[in-house]
Amino acid sequence: MTDPVSRCGYVAIVGRPNVGKSTLLNHILGQKLAITSRKPQTTRHTLLGIKTEGDVQAVYVDTPGIHKENQKALNRYMNKTASAALKDVDVVIFVVDRMRWTEEDAFVLERVRHVKCPVIVAVNKTDRMEDKAELLPQLKWLSEQLPEAEVIPISAQNGVNLDSLEKLVADRLPEGDHFFPEDQLTDRSSRFLAAELVREKIMRQLGAELPYQVTVEIEEFKQQGNVLHIHALILVERDGQKKILIGNAGERIKRIGQDARKDMEALFDSKVMLNLWVKVKSGWSDDERALRSLGYADL
């Protein structure tokens, strides 16, 4: 009897903004790691989500949505980050919406056409369709666009068909030893994940009111006894944005802190004392030097 073959490799999850990439990663991992909101471009950095099951270790790379708007340094950073992820992976999952195809999808498709590794097209949100036969023309069209790719309907939100998607991924991973310990979930630090959770709550609560010029920096992250003390600085670009974020008598910033703290306690398995401050730093999102200092590397 032969021993099972060990497989390991990197899997890039790509697509236009707000198509469900981070939700897909969270459901595959079985826990919340990547932040999500209904606002496009919530994801700004690549994030590794590591799933080890038996002899298979899939290292998923959640990427920012690839988009055509490139005016600001932050947008250029996100596009560059997502495109770089396509170069060094073993499998690509290209996530598209079940019925909506945009210019940005076409933009991503052109990049995916040139990758050297196997591609899987995951057609998302298919559980919302009453008549599944309506999907057939789109599945056929996608197969024609990427003849070598496997096309699979899924629902990232409700976990539909994700077992089949993971099986397709596992079959395409190269043989080799695992890169990470089997209990490791991500390559990112706890400080990074804490900052992202605060940013998620801001984006969820202030979707239409606050533009993208907001970022979060963790200034203190310290375990004392059974309490984790986290001090987070929220940077905005204008005084008006600061007022919106703090809210009437500090109500909004308080709610953001409460929601973020709940998720942090679940993620870090510890009681959390979270303190938030808001500061104006004019023009940070279009200042490459400022972006580097805030952790947006490789600009």
mmCIF file of C-alpha atoms in Angstrom:
data_model
loop_
_atom_site.group_PDB
_atom_site.id
_atom_site.type_symbol
_atom_site.label_atom_id
_atom_site.label_comp_id
_atom_site.label_asym_id
_atom_site.label_seq_id
_atom_site.Cartn_x
_atom_site.Cartn_y
_atom_site.Cartn_z
ATOM 1 C CA MET A 1 0.000 0.000 0.000
ATOM 2 C CA THR A 2 1.466 3.346 -1.064
ATOM 3 C CA ASP A 3 1.552 6.363 1.233
ATOM 4 C CA PRO A 4 -0.798 9.243 0.337
ATOM 5 C CA VAL A 5 0.842 11.967 -1.744
ATOM 6 C CA SER A 6 1.533 15.249 0.050
ATOM 7 C CA ARG A 7 0.396 18.310 -1.931
ATOM 8 C CA CYS A 8 0.950 21.992 -1.284
ATOM 9 C CA GLY A 9 0.679 25.210 -3.262
ATOM 10 C CA TYR A 10 -0.522 28.785 -3.554
ATOM 11 C CA VAL A 11 -4.020 29.586 -4.833
ATOM 12 C CA ALA A 12 -4.820 33.189 -5.891
ATOM 13 C CA ILE A 13 -8.439 34.321 -5.527
ATOM 14 C CA VAL A 14 -8.924 37.123 -8.070
ATOM 15 C CA GLY A 15 -11.768 39.143 -9.539
ATOM 16 C CA ARG A 16 -13.195 42.635 -9.753
ATOM 17 C CA PRO A 17 -14.009 44.532 -6.541
ATOM 18 C CA ASN A 18 -16.972 43.366 -4.451
ATOM 19 C CA VAL A 19 -17.537 40.031 -6.186
ATOM 20 C CA GLY A 20 -17.176 37.908 -3.023
ATOM 21 C CA LYS A 21 -13.476 36.949 -2.862
ATOM 22 C CA SER A 22 -12.974 37.596 0.865
ATOM 23 C CA THR A 23 -16.295 35.938 1.748
ATOM 24 C CA LEU A 24 -15.164 32.887 -0.230
ATOM 25 C CA LEU A 25 -11.866 32.721 1.673
ATOM 26 C CA ASN A 26 -13.617 32.994 5.051
ATOM 27 C CA HIS A 27 -16.026 30.168 4.222
ATOM 28 C CA ILE A 28 -13.271 27.893 2.945
ATOM 29 C CA LEU A 29 -11.281 28.477 6.147
ATOM 30 C CA GLY A 30 -14.356 28.024 8.333
ATOM 31 C CA GLN A 31 -13.685 31.248 10.229
ATOM 32 C CA LYS A 32 -13.514 34.975 9.678
ATOM 33 C CA LEU A 33 -10.064 36.088 8.602
ATOM 34 C CA ALA A 34 -10.540 38.490 5.680
ATOM 35 C CA ILE A 35 -12.679 41.576 6.259
ATOM 36 C CA THR A 36 -15.799 42.055 4.141
ATOM 37 C CA SER A 37 -18.304 44.806 3.393
ATOM 38 C CA ARG A 38 -20.652 45.666 0.568
ATOM 39 C CA LYS A 39 -18.358 48.488 -0.414
ATOM 40 C CA PRO A 40 -16.001 47.762 -3.339
ATOM 41 C CA GLN A 41 -12.246 47.766 -2.644
ATOM 42 C CA THR A 42 -12.614 46.760 1.009
ATOM 43 C CA THR A 43 -9.594 44.470 0.609
ATOM 44 C CA ARG A 44 -6.360 46.467 0.159
ATOM 45 C CA HIS A 45 -3.611 43.935 0.874
ATOM 46 C CA THR A 46 -2.971 40.345 -0.077
ATOM 47 C CA LEU A 47 -3.773 38.034 2.799
ATOM 48 C CA LEU A 48 -2.787 34.380 3.042
ATOM 49 C CA GLY A 49 -5.373 31.969 4.386
ATOM 50 C CA ILE A 50 -3.835 28.552 5.030
ATOM 51 C CA LYS A 51 -6.011 25.435 5.017
ATOM 52 C CA THR A 52 -4.429 22.074 5.829
ATOM 53 C CA GLU A 53 -6.520 18.926 5.545
ATOM 54 C CA GLY A 54 -4.639 15.653 5.807
ATOM 55 C CA ASP A 55 -1.994 15.581 3.090
ATOM 56 C CA VAL A 56 -3.212 18.708 1.281
ATOM 57 C CA GLN A 57 -2.210 22.253 2.245
ATOM 58 C CA ALA A 58 -3.796 24.992 0.125
ATOM 59 C CA VAL A 59 -2.404 28.484 0.737
ATOM 60 C CA TYR A 60 -5.123 30.846 -0.487
ATOM 61 C CA VAL A 61 -4.114 34.380 -1.484
ATOM 62 C CA ASP A 62 -6.992 36.838 -1.053
ATOM 63 C CA THR A 63 -6.274 39.826 -3.290
ATOM 64 C CA PRO A 64 -7.651 43.362 -3.702
ATOM 65 C CA GLY A 65 -10.210 43.691 -6.496
ATOM 66 C CA ILE A 66 -8.543 44.507 -9.818
ATOM 67 C CA HIS A 67 -10.097 47.728 -11.100
ATOM 68 C CA LYS A 68 -9.554 50.228 -13.905
ATOM 69 C CA GLU A 69 -9.476 53.403 -11.808
ATOM 70 C CA ASN A 70 -5.807 54.088 -11.165
ATOM 71 C CA GLN A 71 -5.617 57.750 -10.233
ATOM 72 C CA LYS A 72 -4.377 57.512 -6.663
ATOM 73 C CA ALA A 73 -1.286 55.849 -5.256
ATOM 74 C CA LEU A 74 -3.535 53.619 -3.119
ATOM 75 C CA ASN A 75 -5.441 52.376 -6.195
ATOM 76 C CA ARG A 76 -2.180 51.709 -8.039
ATOM 77 C CA TYR A 77 -0.897 49.799 -5.023
ATOM 78 C CA MET A 78 -4.016 47.583 -4.926
ATOM 79 C CA ASN A 79 -3.878 46.762 -8.642
ATOM 80 C CA LYS A 80 -0.159 46.045 -8.508
ATOM 81 C CA THR A 81 -0.638 43.779 -5.476
ATOM 82 C CA ALA A 82 -3.419 41.776 -7.139
ATOM 83 C CA SER A 83 -1.540 41.441 -10.442
ATOM 84 C CA ALA A 84 1.662 40.297 -8.686
ATOM 85 C CA ALA A 85 -0.288 37.506 -6.981
ATOM 86 C CA LEU A 86 -1.082 36.009 -10.396
ATOM 87 C CA LYS A 87 2.592 35.483 -11.232
ATOM 88 C CA ASP A 88 3.716 33.155 -8.468
ATOM 89 C CA VAL A 89 0.806 30.820 -7.758
ATOM 90 C CA ASP A 90 -0.051 27.223 -8.630
ATOM 91 C CA VAL A 91 -3.805 27.693 -9.179
ATOM 92 C CA VAL A 92 -6.017 30.727 -9.893
ATOM 93 C CA ILE A 93 -9.665 30.998 -8.809
ATOM 94 C CA PHE A 94 -11.316 33.706 -10.929
ATOM 95 C CA VAL A 95 -14.518 34.788 -9.124
ATOM 96 C CA VAL A 96 -17.336 36.285 -11.224
ATOM 97 C CA ASP A 97 -20.949 37.211 -10.484
ATOM 98 C CA ARG A 98 -23.690 34.868 -11.725
ATOM 99 C CA MET A 99 -25.490 37.385 -13.954
ATOM 100 C CA ARG A 100 -23.451 40.575 -13.966
ATOM 101 C CA TRP A 101 -20.464 41.038 -16.270
ATOM 102 C CA THR A 102 -18.718 44.430 -16.235
ATOM 103 C CA GLU A 103 -15.790 46.144 -17.916
ATOM 104 C CA GLU A 104 -13.739 45.345 -14.833
ATOM 105 C CA ASP A 105 -14.521 41.614 -15.184
ATOM 106 C CA ALA A 106 -13.252 41.841 -18.771
ATOM 107 C CA PHE A 107 -10.138 43.634 -17.477
ATOM 108 C CA VAL A 108 -9.433 40.764 -15.042
ATOM 109 C CA LEU A 109 -10.227 38.139 -17.704
ATOM 110 C CA GLU A 110 -7.472 39.544 -19.952
ATOM 111 C CA ARG A 111 -4.939 39.104 -17.126
ATOM 112 C CA VAL A 112 -6.142 35.618 -16.248
ATOM 113 C CA ARG A 113 -5.826 34.523 -19.904
ATOM 114 C CA HIS A 114 -2.053 34.905 -19.655
ATOM 115 C CA VAL A 115 -1.382 32.900 -16.494
ATOM 116 C CA LYS A 116 0.591 29.688 -16.870
ATOM 117 C CA CYS A 117 -1.113 27.692 -14.092
ATOM 118 C CA PRO A 118 -4.549 25.981 -13.994
ATOM 119 C CA VAL A 119 -7.553 28.318 -13.718
ATOM 120 C CA ILE A 120 -10.902 27.636 -12.046
ATOM 121 C CA VAL A 121 -13.770 30.057 -12.758
ATOM 122 C CA ALA A 122 -16.074 30.275 -9.718
ATOM 123 C CA VAL A 123 -19.467 31.716 -10.688
ATOM 124 C CA ASN A 124 -20.701 33.198 -7.421
ATOM 125 C CA LYS A 125 -24.149 33.878 -5.894
ATOM 126 C CA THR A 126 -25.841 31.135 -7.944
ATOM 127 C CA ASP A 127 -28.044 30.119 -4.994
ATOM 128 C CA ARG A 128 -30.076 33.301 -5.557
ATOM 129 C CA MET A 129 -31.322 32.090 -8.948
ATOM 130 C CA GLU A 130 -34.819 30.543 -9.078
ATOM 131 C CA ASP A 131 -34.234 28.869 -12.435
ATOM 132 C CA LYS A 132 -30.737 27.367 -12.652
ATOM 133 C CA ALA A 133 -31.175 26.858 -16.426
ATOM 134 C CA GLU A 134 -30.737 30.635 -16.803
ATOM 135 C CA LEU A 135 -27.117 30.130 -15.807
ATOM 136 C CA LEU A 136 -26.242 27.771 -18.662
ATOM 137 C CA PRO A 137 -25.545 30.437 -21.349
ATOM 138 C CA GLN A 138 -23.123 32.250 -19.016
ATOM 139 C CA LEU A 139 -21.327 29.014 -18.050
ATOM 140 C CA LYS A 140 -20.994 28.149 -21.752
ATOM 141 C CA TRP A 141 -19.717 31.655 -22.614
ATOM 142 C CA LEU A 142 -17.138 31.570 -19.803
ATOM 143 C CA SER A 143 -15.935 28.143 -20.978
ATOM 144 C CA GLU A 144 -15.420 29.614 -24.451
ATOM 145 C CA GLN A 145 -13.417 32.548 -23.035
ATOM 146 C CA LEU A 146 -11.120 30.254 -21.012
ATOM 147 C CA PRO A 147 -11.225 26.868 -22.780
ATOM 148 C CA GLU A 148 -8.632 25.286 -20.464
ATOM 149 C CA ALA A 149 -10.408 26.395 -17.275
ATOM 150 C CA GLU A 150 -12.854 24.478 -15.121
ATOM 151 C CA VAL A 151 -16.081 26.476 -14.580
ATOM 152 C CA ILE A 152 -18.059 25.837 -11.382
ATOM 153 C CA PRO A 153 -21.175 27.513 -9.915
ATOM 154 C CA ILE A 154 -20.899 28.352 -6.167
ATOM 155 C CA SER A 155 -22.293 30.483 -3.371
ATOM 156 C CA ALA A 156 -19.508 31.891 -1.207
ATOM 157 C CA GLN A 157 -22.009 33.382 1.251
ATOM 158 C CA ASN A 158 -23.887 30.131 1.904
ATOM 159 C CA GLY A 159 -21.095 27.617 1.269
ATOM 160 C CA VAL A 160 -22.826 26.003 -1.726
ATOM 161 C CA ASN A 161 -20.532 23.742 -3.803
ATOM 162 C CA LEU A 162 -17.383 24.841 -1.947
ATOM 163 C CA ASP A 163 -16.431 21.199 -1.260
ATOM 164 C CA SER A 164 -16.347 20.619 -5.022
ATOM 165 C CA LEU A 165 -14.313 23.808 -5.533
ATOM 166 C CA GLU A 166 -11.767 22.720 -2.898
ATOM 167 C CA LYS A 167 -11.510 19.287 -4.536
ATOM 168 C CA LEU A 168 -10.743 20.933 -7.903
ATOM 169 C CA VAL A 169 -8.045 23.020 -6.186
ATOM 170 C CA ALA A 170 -6.503 20.023 -4.359
ATOM 171 C CA ASP A 171 -6.293 17.982 -7.578
ATOM 172 C CA ARG A 172 -4.340 20.793 -9.255
ATOM 173 C CA LEU A 173 -1.830 21.508 -6.478
ATOM 174 C CA PRO A 174 1.712 20.244 -7.055
ATOM 175 C CA GLU A 175 3.176 17.416 -5.007
ATOM 176 C CA GLY A 176 5.469 18.609 -2.243
ATOM 177 C CA ASP A 177 5.964 19.186 1.459
ATOM 178 C CA HIS A 178 3.766 21.652 3.309
ATOM 179 C CA PHE A 179 5.074 25.217 3.665
ATOM 180 C CA PHE A 180 3.408 25.999 7.011
ATOM 181 C CA PRO A 181 2.639 24.153 10.266
ATOM 182 C CA GLU A 182 -0.765 22.464 9.987
ATOM 183 C CA ASP A 183 -2.355 24.651 12.695
ATOM 184 C CA GLN A 184 -1.256 27.978 11.148
ATOM 185 C CA LEU A 185 -4.120 29.997 9.660
ATOM 186 C CA THR A 186 -2.411 33.035 8.094
ATOM 187 C CA ASP A 187 0.926 34.759 7.498
ATOM 188 C CA ARG A 188 -0.377 38.056 8.850
ATOM 189 C CA SER A 189 0.348 39.368 12.351
ATOM 190 C CA SER A 190 -2.340 39.797 14.996
ATOM 191 C CA ARG A 191 -1.726 43.577 14.843
ATOM 192 C CA PHE A 192 -2.539 43.583 11.122
ATOM 193 C CA LEU A 193 -5.730 41.563 11.670
ATOM 194 C CA ALA A 194 -6.810 43.906 14.499
ATOM 195 C CA ALA A 195 -6.346 46.970 12.250
ATOM 196 C CA GLU A 196 -8.351 45.311 9.483
ATOM 197 C CA LEU A 197 -11.247 44.512 11.834
ATOM 198 C CA VAL A 198 -11.494 48.173 12.888
ATOM 199 C CA ARG A 199 -11.429 49.237 9.221
ATOM 200 C CA GLU A 200 -14.174 46.743 8.364
ATOM 201 C CA LYS A 201 -16.515 48.194 10.996
ATOM 202 C CA ILE A 202 -15.842 51.712 9.697
ATOM 203 C CA MET A 203 -16.645 50.667 6.130
ATOM 204 C CA ARG A 204 -19.772 48.804 7.158
ATOM 205 C CA GLN A 205 -21.175 51.661 9.235
ATOM 206 C CA LEU A 206 -20.091 54.548 7.016
ATOM 207 C CA GLY A 207 -20.317 53.000 3.557
ATOM 208 C CA ALA A 208 -21.904 55.949 1.765
ATOM 209 C CA GLU A 209 -20.757 58.712 4.110
ATOM 210 C CA LEU A 210 -16.996 58.205 4.255
ATOM 211 C CA PRO A 211 -14.793 57.864 1.180
ATOM 212 C CA TYR A 212 -11.857 55.488 0.956
ATOM 213 C CA GLN A 213 -9.407 57.870 2.613
ATOM 214 C CA VAL A 214 -9.420 56.043 5.931
ATOM 215 C CA THR A 215 -6.821 53.660 7.316
ATOM 216 C CA VAL A 216 -6.015 52.173 10.710
ATOM 217 C CA GLU A 217 -2.687 51.898 12.509
ATOM 218 C CA ILE A 218 -2.209 49.814 15.683
ATOM 219 C CA GLU A 219 -0.077 51.769 18.148
ATOM 220 C CA GLU A 220 -0.208 49.316 21.052
ATOM 221 C CA PHE A 221 -0.940 45.583 21.160
ATOM 222 C CA LYS A 222 -0.138 44.139 24.564
ATOM 223 C CA GLN A 223 -1.377 41.163 26.574
ATOM 224 C CA GLN A 224 -1.615 41.904 30.315
ATOM 225 C CA GLY A 225 -2.922 38.956 32.297
ATOM 226 C CA ASN A 226 -6.095 37.769 30.603
ATOM 227 C CA VAL A 227 -6.760 41.104 28.851
ATOM 228 C CA LEU A 228 -5.385 42.139 25.459
ATOM 229 C CA HIS A 229 -4.909 45.942 25.306
ATOM 230 C CA ILE A 230 -5.179 47.376 21.782
ATOM 231 C CA HIS A 231 -4.779 51.068 20.893
ATOM 232 C CA ALA A 232 -5.784 51.883 17.314
ATOM 233 C CA LEU A 233 -5.283 55.161 15.464
ATOM 234 C CA ILE A 234 -7.764 55.882 12.651
ATOM 235 C CA LEU A 235 -6.385 58.235 9.998
ATOM 236 C CA VAL A 236 -8.629 60.329 7.767
ATOM 237 C CA GLU A 237 -7.790 63.098 5.299
ATOM 238 C CA ARG A 238 -10.098 65.949 6.382
ATOM 239 C CA ASP A 239 -11.662 67.434 9.533
ATOM 240 C CA GLY A 240 -15.143 66.790 8.142
ATOM 241 C CA GLN A 241 -14.356 63.073 7.884
ATOM 242 C CA LYS A 242 -13.163 63.052 11.484
ATOM 243 C CA LYS A 243 -16.479 64.558 12.641
ATOM 244 C CA ILE A 244 -18.472 61.951 10.687
ATOM 245 C CA LEU A 245 -16.395 59.135 12.159
ATOM 246 C CA ILE A 246 -16.733 60.308 15.759
ATOM 247 C CA GLY A 247 -20.465 61.007 15.359
ATOM 248 C CA ASN A 248 -22.834 62.883 17.601
ATOM 249 C CA ALA A 249 -21.406 62.901 21.164
ATOM 250 C CA GLY A 250 -18.995 60.129 20.140
ATOM 251 C CA GLU A 251 -21.813 57.644 19.439
ATOM 252 C CA ARG A 252 -20.473 56.370 16.136
ATOM 253 C CA ILE A 253 -16.860 55.764 17.201
ATOM 254 C CA LYS A 254 -18.220 53.989 20.285
ATOM 255 C CA ARG A 255 -20.319 51.622 18.138
ATOM 256 C CA ILE A 256 -17.389 50.940 15.798
ATOM 257 C CA GLY A 257 -15.248 50.070 18.833
ATOM 258 C CA GLN A 258 -17.884 47.758 20.329
ATOM 259 C CA ASP A 259 -18.371 45.816 17.069
ATOM 260 C CA ALA A 260 -14.610 45.525 16.426
ATOM 261 C CA ARG A 261 -13.934 44.379 19.992
ATOM 262 C CA LYS A 262 -16.455 41.505 19.683
ATOM 263 C CA ASP A 263 -14.736 40.168 16.552
ATOM 264 C CA MET A 264 -11.284 40.621 18.121
ATOM 265 C CA GLU A 265 -12.279 38.630 21.201
ATOM 266 C CA ALA A 266 -13.466 35.772 18.965
ATOM 267 C CA LEU A 267 -10.331 35.907 16.774
ATOM 268 C CA PHE A 268 -7.751 36.248 19.558
ATOM 269 C CA ASP A 269 -9.631 34.134 22.119
ATOM 270 C CA SER A 270 -9.058 36.763 24.812
ATOM 271 C CA LYS A 271 -10.849 39.609 26.579
ATOM 272 C CA VAL A 272 -9.980 42.808 24.676
ATOM 273 C CA MET A 273 -9.710 46.405 25.879
ATOM 274 C CA LEU A 274 -9.879 48.515 22.701
ATOM 275 C CA ASN A 275 -9.133 52.248 22.542
ATOM 276 C CA LEU A 276 -9.712 54.205 19.322
ATOM 277 C CA TRP A 277 -8.417 57.651 18.314
ATOM 278 C CA VAL A 278 -9.102 59.609 15.114
ATOM 279 C CA LYS A 279 -6.470 61.862 13.548
ATOM 280 C CA VAL A 280 -6.375 63.923 10.342
ATOM 281 C CA LYS A 281 -3.422 63.198 8.030
ATOM 282 C CA SER A 282 -4.043 65.154 4.859
ATOM 283 C CA GLY A 283 -3.445 63.432 1.511
ATOM 284 C CA TRP A 284 -2.141 60.090 2.870
ATOM 285 C CA SER A 285 -3.936 57.963 0.239
ATOM 286 C CA ASP A 286 -2.089 59.653 -2.636
ATOM 287 C CA ASP A 287 1.312 59.976 -0.934
ATOM 288 C CA GLU A 288 3.538 57.004 -1.715
ATOM 289 C CA ARG A 289 5.871 57.731 1.179
ATOM 290 C CA ALA A 290 2.969 57.973 3.652
ATOM 291 C CA LEU A 291 1.528 54.737 2.269
ATOM 292 C CA ARG A 292 4.817 52.910 2.796
ATOM 293 C CA SER A 293 4.985 54.116 6.405
ATOM 294 C CA LEU A 294 1.436 52.792 6.919
ATOM 295 C CA GLY A 295 2.360 49.300 5.734
ATOM 296 C CA TYR A 296 1.478 49.527 2.041
ATOM 297 C CA ALA A 297 4.786 48.100 0.820
ATOM 298 C CA ASP A 298 6.132 47.590 -2.711
ATOM 299 C CA LEU A 299 4.857 50.798 -4.229
#
